[in-house]
Amino acid sequence: MARIIVVTSGKGGVGKTTTSASISTGLAKRGHKTVVIDFDVGLRNLDLIMNCERRVVYDFVNVIQGEATLNQALIRDKRVESLYILPASQTREKEALTKEGVEKVINELSDTFDYIVCDSPAGIEHGALMALYYADEAIVVTNPEVSSVRDSDRILGILQSKSRRAEMGQDPVREHLLLTRYNPDRVDKGEMLSVADVEEILAIPLLGVIPESQVVLNSSNQGLPVILEEQSDAGQAYDDAVGRLLGEEREHRFMTAQKKGFFSRMFKGG
Amino acid sequence: MSFLDYFRSKKNTSANVAKERLQIIVAHERGQREQPDYLPQLQQELLAVIRKYVQISDDMVQVEVDRNDSCSVLELNVTLPEK
């Protein structure tokens, strides 16, 4: 049985696809057979972030509608062994993702994979509901910013009422907070919500904090999951998050501003 | 943090304003989330009944459901205008 993890947020542009790419790559790098599914029908982008956009032949909806087999649609990652991508359809209506169709695909993947990572579209419409419906765990990607935090809370409410686990009265979906685009300097200046603030408001366990970093854009430009930039702070922060997801104890890093010299602190400001 | 920041009040930072606003709106929305679907309509109909006898505005009727483990309590709060 595979562990099914949805990466969700409500709000768009907070880093769901970046996170899906890095978490799935990190899991596969540790030897777990992992598939990452793009649920954003009509606006697929996971293929670009994973650098396989030119290798897409069949997609998720083709498989649901019986026009292709799973093996035909799955794209094998060229860098990391045991990592596969199931791209979203670029042309179909979102309603092509039916509950039964998604279930059939997830069940089939469950037989051979250890982890199924579902990259949710933004919003709380059909595609987002389908992405979270079968989840065992949820990574809620949040920016330290008012609209993102509010939308994350809304998504938490939906996970608690509309997921399969909620409908069946099973154990609830395990929730994890991943705070992205975090800038400790601005937190120190009182310009940005702190990790503690967001944890207090959302009241779910913290999986990790990804610092705001130029490396993220640089790596997405090249179709490289940022976790493979092993020297970078953002890459290491994602690696820590994967470790914690697997039950390892990892101390949180990159949460405090870099120390400055005495003089610059006294006269130039934070 | 600069030298001068030690003299500034920490209370009025924009992050603190954001936190306070979020705490209020999130608590409010969580409260609504747990309410049954029929509540808005119930509120409208109660309002219509009361208006047969007293002129009141929309915000003068508050309907809430408090859920405990064993039972739920429907709380109806009607503010009547001064005579």
Tab-separated table of C-alpha atoms in Angstrom, chain A residues 145-147 149-150 153-154 156-158 160 187-194 197 200-203 265-270, chain B residues 1-6 8 10 12-31 33-34:
chain	number	residue	atom	x	y	z
A	145	GLU	CA	1.348	36.398	4.335
A	146	VAL	CA	-2.300	37.051	5.265
A	147	SER	CA	-4.146	35.728	2.206
A	149	VAL	CA	-2.575	31.762	5.752
A	150	ARG	CA	-6.321	32.337	5.523
A	153	ASP	CA	-6.999	27.388	7.013
A	154	ARG	CA	-9.849	27.018	4.540
A	156	LEU	CA	-7.619	22.477	6.344
A	157	GLY	CA	-11.376	22.724	6.885
A	158	ILE	CA	-11.982	20.972	3.558
A	160	GLN	CA	-11.360	17.679	7.656
A	187	VAL	CA	10.547	38.732	10.330
A	188	ASP	CA	13.134	40.391	12.596
A	189	LYS	CA	12.054	43.783	11.335
A	190	GLY	CA	8.433	43.011	12.111
A	191	GLU	CA	7.503	43.055	8.439
A	192	MET	CA	6.614	39.399	8.056
A	193	LEU	CA	4.664	36.831	10.078
A	194	SER	CA	7.040	34.532	11.965
A	197	ASP	CA	2.789	33.214	14.353
A	200	GLU	CA	-0.181	29.491	16.294
A	201	ILE	CA	-2.894	30.490	13.817
A	202	LEU	CA	-3.089	27.264	11.819
A	203	ALA	CA	-2.317	24.944	14.754
A	265	ARG	CA	23.759	46.157	13.280
A	266	MET	CA	24.040	49.374	15.276
A	267	PHE	CA	23.953	51.836	12.428
A	268	LYS	CA	22.534	50.319	9.299
A	269	GLY	CA	19.554	48.501	10.686
A	270	GLY	CA	18.421	44.926	10.344
B	1	MET	CA	17.633	45.380	14.355
B	2	SER	CA	19.072	48.870	14.469
B	3	PHE	CA	19.977	50.835	17.554
B	4	LEU	CA	16.920	53.051	17.170
B	5	ASP	CA	14.578	50.068	16.995
B	6	TYR	CA	15.087	49.475	20.701
B	8	ARG	CA	10.314	51.868	18.927
B	10	LYS	CA	7.286	46.425	18.915
B	12	ASN	CA	2.749	48.280	15.922
B	13	THR	CA	4.737	46.278	13.415
B	14	SER	CA	2.808	45.261	10.323
B	15	ALA	CA	3.456	41.597	11.147
B	16	ASN	CA	1.635	42.024	14.451
B	17	VAL	CA	-1.264	43.722	12.696
B	18	ALA	CA	-1.376	40.815	10.221
B	19	LYS	CA	-1.387	38.285	13.043
B	20	GLU	CA	-4.215	39.976	14.911
B	21	ARG	CA	-6.343	40.330	11.777
B	22	LEU	CA	-5.744	36.698	10.871
B	23	GLN	CA	-6.617	35.437	14.338
B	24	ILE	CA	-9.962	37.226	14.184
B	25	ILE	CA	-10.955	36.218	10.644
B	26	VAL	CA	-9.774	32.626	10.996
B	27	ALA	CA	-11.686	32.174	14.280
B	28	HIS	CA	-14.789	33.663	12.654
B	29	GLU	CA	-14.543	31.437	9.569
B	30	ARG	CA	-13.905	28.319	11.645
B	31	GLY	CA	-17.049	29.118	13.621
B	33	ARG	CA	-17.569	26.178	9.037
B	34	GLU	CA	-18.978	24.150	11.888
